Each structure stands twice: as structure tokens, then as C-alpha cells.
JSON list of C-alpha atoms in Angstrom, two decimals:
[
{"chain": "A", "resi": 1, "resn": "UNK", "atom": "CA", "xyz": [-17.72, -14.92, 9.90]},
{"chain": "A", "resi": 2, "resn": "UNK", "atom": "CA", "xyz": [-19.22, -12.50, 7.45]},
{"chain": "A", "resi": 3, "resn": "UNK", "atom": "CA", "xyz": [-17.93, -13.28, 3.66]},
{"chain": "A", "resi": 4, "resn": "UNK", "atom": "CA", "xyz": [-14.80, -11.20, 3.13]},
{"chain": "A", "resi": 5, "resn": "UNK", "atom": "CA", "xyz": [-14.35, -10.14, 6.08]},
{"chain": "A", "resi": 6, "resn": "UNK", "atom": "CA", "xyz": [-11.42, -11.94, 8.65]},
{"chain": "A", "resi": 7, "resn": "UNK", "atom": "CA", "xyz": [-12.61, -13.86, 11.96]},
{"chain": "A", "resi": 8, "resn": "UNK", "atom": "CA", "xyz": [-12.06, -11.94, 15.24]},
{"chain": "A", "resi": 9, "resn": "UNK", "atom": "CA", "xyz": [-9.68, -14.07, 16.09]},
{"chain": "A", "resi": 10, "resn": "UNK", "atom": "CA", "xyz": [-7.54, -13.45, 12.85]},
{"chain": "A", "resi": 11, "resn": "UNK", "atom": "CA", "xyz": [-7.55, -9.38, 13.88]},
{"chain": "A", "resi": 12, "resn": "UNK", "atom": "CA", "xyz": [-6.73, -10.22, 17.75]},
{"chain": "A", "resi": 13, "resn": "UNK", "atom": "CA", "xyz": [-3.61, -11.99, 16.06]},
{"chain": "A", "resi": 14, "resn": "UNK", "atom": "CA", "xyz": [-3.04, -8.99, 13.48]},
{"chain": "A", "resi": 15, "resn": "UNK", "atom": "CA", "xyz": [-3.40, -6.51, 16.06]},
{"chain": "A", "resi": 16, "resn": "UNK", "atom": "CA", "xyz": [-0.01, -8.69, 18.36]},
{"chain": "A", "resi": 17, "resn": "UNK", "atom": "CA", "xyz": [1.88, -9.01, 14.52]},
{"chain": "A", "resi": 18, "resn": "UNK", "atom": "CA", "xyz": [1.63, -5.25, 14.16]},
{"chain": "A", "resi": 19, "resn": "UNK", "atom": "CA", "xyz": [2.06, -4.03, 18.02]},
{"chain": "A", "resi": 20, "resn": "UNK", "atom": "CA", "xyz": [5.33, -6.59, 17.32]},
{"chain": "A", "resi": 21, "resn": "UNK", "atom": "CA", "xyz": [6.40, -4.77, 14.16]},
{"chain": "A", "resi": 22, "resn": "UNK", "atom": "CA", "xyz": [5.57, -1.65, 15.56]},
{"chain": "A", "resi": 23, "resn": "UNK", "atom": "CA", "xyz": [8.27, -2.16, 18.96]},
{"chain": "A", "resi": 24, "resn": "UNK", "atom": "CA", "xyz": [10.87, -3.75, 16.41]},
{"chain": "A", "resi": 25, "resn": "UNK", "atom": "CA", "xyz": [10.69, -0.53, 14.48]},
{"chain": "A", "resi": 26, "resn": "UNK", "atom": "CA", "xyz": [11.07, 1.69, 17.87]},
{"chain": "A", "resi": 27, "resn": "UNK", "atom": "CA", "xyz": [14.78, 0.53, 17.55]},
{"chain": "A", "resi": 28, "resn": "UNK", "atom": "CA", "xyz": [14.92, 3.68, 15.29]},
{"chain": "A", "resi": 29, "resn": "UNK", "atom": "CA", "xyz": [12.65, 6.21, 15.80]},
{"chain": "A", "resi": 30, "resn": "UNK", "atom": "CA", "xyz": [13.42, 8.58, 12.68]},
{"chain": "A", "resi": 31, "resn": "UNK", "atom": "CA", "xyz": [12.72, 5.79, 11.11]},
{"chain": "A", "resi": 32, "resn": "UNK", "atom": "CA", "xyz": [9.39, 4.62, 13.00]},
{"chain": "A", "resi": 33, "resn": "UNK", "atom": "CA", "xyz": [8.34, 8.43, 12.95]},
{"chain": "A", "resi": 34, "resn": "UNK", "atom": "CA", "xyz": [9.12, 8.70, 8.75]},
{"chain": "A", "resi": 35, "resn": "UNK", "atom": "CA", "xyz": [7.13, 5.94, 8.42]},
{"chain": "A", "resi": 36, "resn": "UNK", "atom": "CA", "xyz": [4.42, 7.35, 10.28]},
{"chain": "A", "resi": 37, "resn": "UNK", "atom": "CA", "xyz": [4.40, 10.70, 8.41]},
{"chain": "A", "resi": 38, "resn": "UNK", "atom": "CA", "xyz": [4.53, 9.12, 5.48]},
{"chain": "A", "resi": 39, "resn": "UNK", "atom": "CA", "xyz": [1.88, 7.14, 5.88]},
{"chain": "A", "resi": 40, "resn": "UNK", "atom": "CA", "xyz": [-0.49, 9.99, 7.02]},
{"chain": "A", "resi": 41, "resn": "UNK", "atom": "CA", "xyz": [0.11, 11.98, 4.14]},
{"chain": "A", "resi": 42, "resn": "UNK", "atom": "CA", "xyz": [-0.37, 9.23, 1.53]},
{"chain": "A", "resi": 43, "resn": "UNK", "atom": "CA", "xyz": [-3.89, 8.92, 3.33]},
{"chain": "A", "resi": 44, "resn": "UNK", "atom": "CA", "xyz": [-4.44, 12.62, 2.33]},
{"chain": "A", "resi": 45, "resn": "UNK", "atom": "CA", "xyz": [-3.60, 11.94, -0.80]},
{"chain": "A", "resi": 46, "resn": "UNK", "atom": "CA", "xyz": [-6.51, 12.34, -3.54]},
{"chain": "A", "resi": 47, "resn": "UNK", "atom": "CA", "xyz": [-6.27, 8.80, -4.64]},
{"chain": "A", "resi": 48, "resn": "UNK", "atom": "CA", "xyz": [-9.58, 7.03, -3.00]},
{"chain": "A", "resi": 49, "resn": "UNK", "atom": "CA", "xyz": [-9.15, 4.71, -0.48]},
{"chain": "A", "resi": 50, "resn": "UNK", "atom": "CA", "xyz": [-9.70, 1.61, -2.50]},
{"chain": "A", "resi": 51, "resn": "UNK", "atom": "CA", "xyz": [-6.62, 2.92, -5.16]},
{"chain": "A", "resi": 52, "resn": "UNK", "atom": "CA", "xyz": [-4.68, 3.38, -2.12]},
{"chain": "A", "resi": 53, "resn": "UNK", "atom": "CA", "xyz": [-4.92, 0.04, -0.21]},
{"chain": "A", "resi": 54, "resn": "UNK", "atom": "CA", "xyz": [-4.31, -1.36, -3.85]},
{"chain": "A", "resi": 55, "resn": "UNK", "atom": "CA", "xyz": [-1.07, 0.71, -4.12]},
{"chain": "A", "resi": 56, "resn": "UNK", "atom": "CA", "xyz": [-0.30, -0.78, -0.62]},
{"chain": "A", "resi": 57, "resn": "UNK", "atom": "CA", "xyz": [-0.83, -4.39, -1.28]},
{"chain": "A", "resi": 58, "resn": "UNK", "atom": "CA", "xyz": [0.76, -3.89, -5.03]},
{"chain": "A", "resi": 59, "resn": "UNK", "atom": "CA", "xyz": [3.85, -3.33, -2.80]},
{"chain": "A", "resi": 60, "resn": "UNK", "atom": "CA", "xyz": [3.52, -5.39, 0.10]},
{"chain": "A", "resi": 61, "resn": "UNK", "atom": "CA", "xyz": [3.10, -8.31, -2.09]},
{"chain": "A", "resi": 62, "resn": "UNK", "atom": "CA", "xyz": [6.38, -7.82, -4.20]},
{"chain": "A", "resi": 63, "resn": "UNK", "atom": "CA", "xyz": [8.08, -7.17, -1.18]},
{"chain": "A", "resi": 64, "resn": "UNK", "atom": "CA", "xyz": [6.99, -10.32, 0.46]},
{"chain": "A", "resi": 65, "resn": "UNK", "atom": "CA", "xyz": [5.93, -8.98, 3.96]},
{"chain": "A", "resi": 66, "resn": "UNK", "atom": "CA", "xyz": [3.63, -10.89, 4.57]},
{"chain": "A", "resi": 67, "resn": "UNK", "atom": "CA", "xyz": [2.13, -8.43, 8.03]},
{"chain": "A", "resi": 68, "resn": "UNK", "atom": "CA", "xyz": [1.41, -5.61, 5.62]},
{"chain": "A", "resi": 69, "resn": "UNK", "atom": "CA", "xyz": [0.07, -7.85, 2.97]},
{"chain": "A", "resi": 70, "resn": "UNK", "atom": "CA", "xyz": [-2.34, -9.86, 5.59]},
{"chain": "A", "resi": 71, "resn": "UNK", "atom": "CA", "xyz": [-3.15, -5.99, 6.82]},
{"chain": "A", "resi": 72, "resn": "UNK", "atom": "CA", "xyz": [-3.93, -4.57, 4.22]},
{"chain": "A", "resi": 73, "resn": "UNK", "atom": "CA", "xyz": [-5.73, -7.21, 2.49]},
{"chain": "A", "resi": 74, "resn": "UNK", "atom": "CA", "xyz": [-8.02, -6.99, 6.26]},
{"chain": "A", "resi": 75, "resn": "UNK", "atom": "CA", "xyz": [-8.14, -2.71, 5.32]},
{"chain": "A", "resi": 76, "resn": "UNK", "atom": "CA", "xyz": [-9.33, -3.36, 1.44]},
{"chain": "A", "resi": 77, "resn": "UNK", "atom": "CA", "xyz": [-12.01, -6.14, 2.58]},
{"chain": "A", "resi": 78, "resn": "UNK", "atom": "CA", "xyz": [-13.17, -3.90, 5.27]},
{"chain": "A", "resi": 79, "resn": "UNK", "atom": "CA", "xyz": [-14.23, -1.20, 2.12]},
{"chain": "A", "resi": 80, "resn": "UNK", "atom": "CA", "xyz": [-16.63, -3.09, 0.60]},
{"chain": "A", "resi": 81, "resn": "UNK", "atom": "CA", "xyz": [-16.62, -4.23, -3.10]},
{"chain": "A", "resi": 82, "resn": "UNK", "atom": "CA", "xyz": [-14.33, -1.47, -5.45]},
{"chain": "A", "resi": 83, "resn": "UNK", "atom": "CA", "xyz": [-16.44, 0.68, -7.89]},
{"chain": "A", "resi": 84, "resn": "UNK", "atom": "CA", "xyz": [-14.48, 0.18, -10.69]},
{"chain": "A", "resi": 85, "resn": "UNK", "atom": "CA", "xyz": [-12.11, -3.11, -10.48]},
{"chain": "A", "resi": 86, "resn": "UNK", "atom": "CA", "xyz": [-10.73, -2.27, -14.26]},
{"chain": "A", "resi": 87, "resn": "UNK", "atom": "CA", "xyz": [-9.90, 1.14, -12.34]},
{"chain": "A", "resi": 88, "resn": "UNK", "atom": "CA", "xyz": [-7.89, -0.84, -9.31]},
{"chain": "A", "resi": 89, "resn": "UNK", "atom": "CA", "xyz": [-6.75, -3.12, -11.72]},
{"chain": "A", "resi": 90, "resn": "UNK", "atom": "CA", "xyz": [-4.55, 0.04, -13.76]},
{"chain": "A", "resi": 91, "resn": "UNK", "atom": "CA", "xyz": [-3.23, 1.66, -10.59]},
{"chain": "A", "resi": 92, "resn": "UNK", "atom": "CA", "xyz": [-2.07, -2.08, -9.66]},
{"chain": "A", "resi": 93, "resn": "UNK", "atom": "CA", "xyz": [-0.64, -2.42, -13.13]},
{"chain": "A", "resi": 94, "resn": "UNK", "atom": "CA", "xyz": [0.86, 1.20, -12.99]},
{"chain": "A", "resi": 95, "resn": "UNK", "atom": "CA", "xyz": [2.55, 0.23, -9.18]},
{"chain": "A", "resi": 96, "resn": "UNK", "atom": "CA", "xyz": [4.49, -2.35, -11.06]},
{"chain": "A", "resi": 97, "resn": "UNK", "atom": "CA", "xyz": [5.09, -0.37, -13.76]},
{"chain": "A", "resi": 98, "resn": "UNK", "atom": "CA", "xyz": [6.84, 2.41, -11.76]},
{"chain": "A", "resi": 99, "resn": "UNK", "atom": "CA", "xyz": [8.70, -0.07, -9.61]},
{"chain": "A", "resi": 100, "resn": "UNK", "atom": "CA", "xyz": [9.96, -1.75, -12.66]},
{"chain": "A", "resi": 101, "resn": "UNK", "atom": "CA", "xyz": [11.05, 1.65, -14.69]},
{"chain": "A", "resi": 102, "resn": "UNK", "atom": "CA", "xyz": [12.50, 3.00, -11.46]},
{"chain": "A", "resi": 103, "resn": "UNK", "atom": "CA", "xyz": [10.05, 5.27, -12.33]},
{"chain": "A", "resi": 104, "resn": "UNK", "atom": "CA", "xyz": [10.94, 6.01, -15.69]},
{"chain": "A", "resi": 105, "resn": "UNK", "atom": "CA", "xyz": [7.15, 4.76, -16.87]},
{"chain": "A", "resi": 106, "resn": "UNK", "atom": "CA", "xyz": [6.46, 4.79, -21.16]},
{"chain": "A", "resi": 107, "resn": "UNK", "atom": "CA", "xyz": [4.20, 7.61, -22.50]},
{"chain": "A", "resi": 108, "resn": "UNK", "atom": "CA", "xyz": [2.18, 4.79, -23.07]},
{"chain": "A", "resi": 109, "resn": "UNK", "atom": "CA", "xyz": [1.80, 3.92, -19.66]},
{"chain": "A", "resi": 110, "resn": "UNK", "atom": "CA", "xyz": [1.23, 6.48, -18.44]},
{"chain": "A", "resi": 111, "resn": "UNK", "atom": "CA", "xyz": [-1.32, 6.94, -20.86]},
{"chain": "A", "resi": 112, "resn": "UNK", "atom": "CA", "xyz": [-2.71, 3.66, -20.40]},
{"chain": "A", "resi": 113, "resn": "UNK", "atom": "CA", "xyz": [-3.08, 4.77, -16.11]},
{"chain": "A", "resi": 114, "resn": "UNK", "atom": "CA", "xyz": [-5.05, 7.99, -17.17]},
{"chain": "A", "resi": 115, "resn": "UNK", "atom": "CA", "xyz": [-7.62, 5.99, -18.88]},
{"chain": "A", "resi": 116, "resn": "UNK", "atom": "CA", "xyz": [-9.00, 4.99, -16.13]},
{"chain": "A", "resi": 117, "resn": "UNK", "atom": "CA", "xyz": [-9.64, 8.26, -14.77]},
{"chain": "A", "resi": 118, "resn": "UNK", "atom": "CA", "xyz": [-5.82, 8.87, -12.85]},
{"chain": "A", "resi": 119, "resn": "UNK", "atom": "CA", "xyz": [-4.04, 12.33, -13.04]},
{"chain": "A", "resi": 120, "resn": "UNK", "atom": "CA", "xyz": [-0.32, 13.08, -13.25]},
{"chain": "A", "resi": 121, "resn": "UNK", "atom": "CA", "xyz": [-0.92, 14.07, -9.37]},
{"chain": "A", "resi": 122, "resn": "UNK", "atom": "CA", "xyz": [-2.31, 10.64, -8.48]},
{"chain": "A", "resi": 123, "resn": "UNK", "atom": "CA", "xyz": [0.88, 9.08, -10.50]},
{"chain": "A", "resi": 124, "resn": "UNK", "atom": "CA", "xyz": [3.05, 11.14, -8.53]},
{"chain": "A", "resi": 125, "resn": "UNK", "atom": "CA", "xyz": [0.70, 10.20, -4.98]},
{"chain": "A", "resi": 126, "resn": "UNK", "atom": "CA", "xyz": [1.75, 6.71, -6.38]},
{"chain": "A", "resi": 127, "resn": "UNK", "atom": "CA", "xyz": [5.04, 7.08, -5.89]},
{"chain": "A", "resi": 128, "resn": "UNK", "atom": "CA", "xyz": [4.61, 8.53, -2.56]},
{"chain": "A", "resi": 129, "resn": "UNK", "atom": "CA", "xyz": [2.93, 5.64, -1.71]},
{"chain": "A", "resi": 130, "resn": "UNK", "atom": "CA", "xyz": [5.40, 2.85, -3.12]},
{"chain": "A", "resi": 131, "resn": "UNK", "atom": "CA", "xyz": [8.18, 4.71, -0.77]},
{"chain": "A", "resi": 132, "resn": "UNK", "atom": "CA", "xyz": [6.13, 4.97, 2.08]},
{"chain": "A", "resi": 133, "resn": "UNK", "atom": "CA", "xyz": [5.30, 1.06, 2.25]},
{"chain": "A", "resi": 134, "resn": "UNK", "atom": "CA", "xyz": [8.89, 0.19, 0.72]},
{"chain": "A", "resi": 135, "resn": "UNK", "atom": "CA", "xyz": [10.05, 1.65, 4.53]},
{"chain": "A", "resi": 136, "resn": "UNK", "atom": "CA", "xyz": [7.62, -0.49, 6.14]},
{"chain": "A", "resi": 137, "resn": "UNK", "atom": "CA", "xyz": [8.21, -3.54, 3.85]},
{"chain": "A", "resi": 138, "resn": "UNK", "atom": "CA", "xyz": [11.43, -3.67, 4.08]},
{"chain": "A", "resi": 139, "resn": "UNK", "atom": "CA", "xyz": [11.91, -2.34, 8.03]},
{"chain": "A", "resi": 140, "resn": "UNK", "atom": "CA", "xyz": [9.76, -5.51, 8.78]},
{"chain": "A", "resi": 141, "resn": "UNK", "atom": "CA", "xyz": [11.47, -7.58, 6.77]},
{"chain": "A", "resi": 142, "resn": "UNK", "atom": "CA", "xyz": [14.74, -6.92, 8.08]},
{"chain": "A", "resi": 143, "resn": "UNK", "atom": "CA", "xyz": [13.65, -7.00, 11.68]},
{"chain": "A", "resi": 144, "resn": "UNK", "atom": "CA", "xyz": [11.46, -10.38, 11.04]},
{"chain": "A", "resi": 145, "resn": "UNK", "atom": "CA", "xyz": [8.29, -8.81, 11.71]},
{"chain": "A", "resi": 146, "resn": "UNK", "atom": "CA", "xyz": [6.76, -9.69, 8.12]}
]
């Protein structure tokens, strides 16, 4: 096994768990379709891949969706080392602040986020990521897929 990367058997298990989650979500085709469309939109934002995965992991951890945590830890590991770990910590903290304040972050919190090179557009994209992965994590927990 390569350091930082999941073992092949772990990936197989993760694939089966993911397929199960999708099968359970098919009970509501609109919910599945909505999540898939939102996910595609989030992936096309100006946030870099490391930042997107950090937003997802933050939401998944907060919502205790073990499937999403496992899946997105593997995704983040596959991206390789983050070029700027402090920047990722800033997006993690900002995501938690947006959740805690229901979006009403303080000027200081916004300034701290922007001090790491993020923009207002990125802040709004974090909100999109939160919404997208709230759907996924809550649905996974509701159906027992998590």
C-alpha cells in the first residue's frame, strides 16, 4: 500500500458502500437527481480541488456521514499534498463558521477567509458545497447508508 492512499480492497468496499447509498437514494429520484446536479455544479466552481474536498469533508464530519468521510478522505489523498495547508484550514474554519452562523458570518471571519486568497465568489461557492453535501450526508444518514 502506498502511504496516504487507500488499499485496493478498501476502495472495493467503498465502491460497494457508495453503490448501496445511490440505490437507497433512488427511492426519491428527485433527491438523487438534485444531488447529482448540485454536485456537478459544485465541481465546476472556481474553488480548487483541495478546497472543494475540504468543504465536503467538513460537512461530512460535522454531519457524521462516515461513508462521505471515507470517500472524500480517499479523494483528498488522491490529490496529493496540499500546496498550502493553512489555506485549507481557512476554508475548513470558514465552512464551520457559515454553518454555525447560518450564513451570517462576521466581517472579521470573512476577512480572515479572504486573507488566504479566497474571494466573495469562493464564499458563495462554499455555501453551494454546504448545501450539496448536506443533502447527501443527511440522506445517507436517514437511509442508513452512512
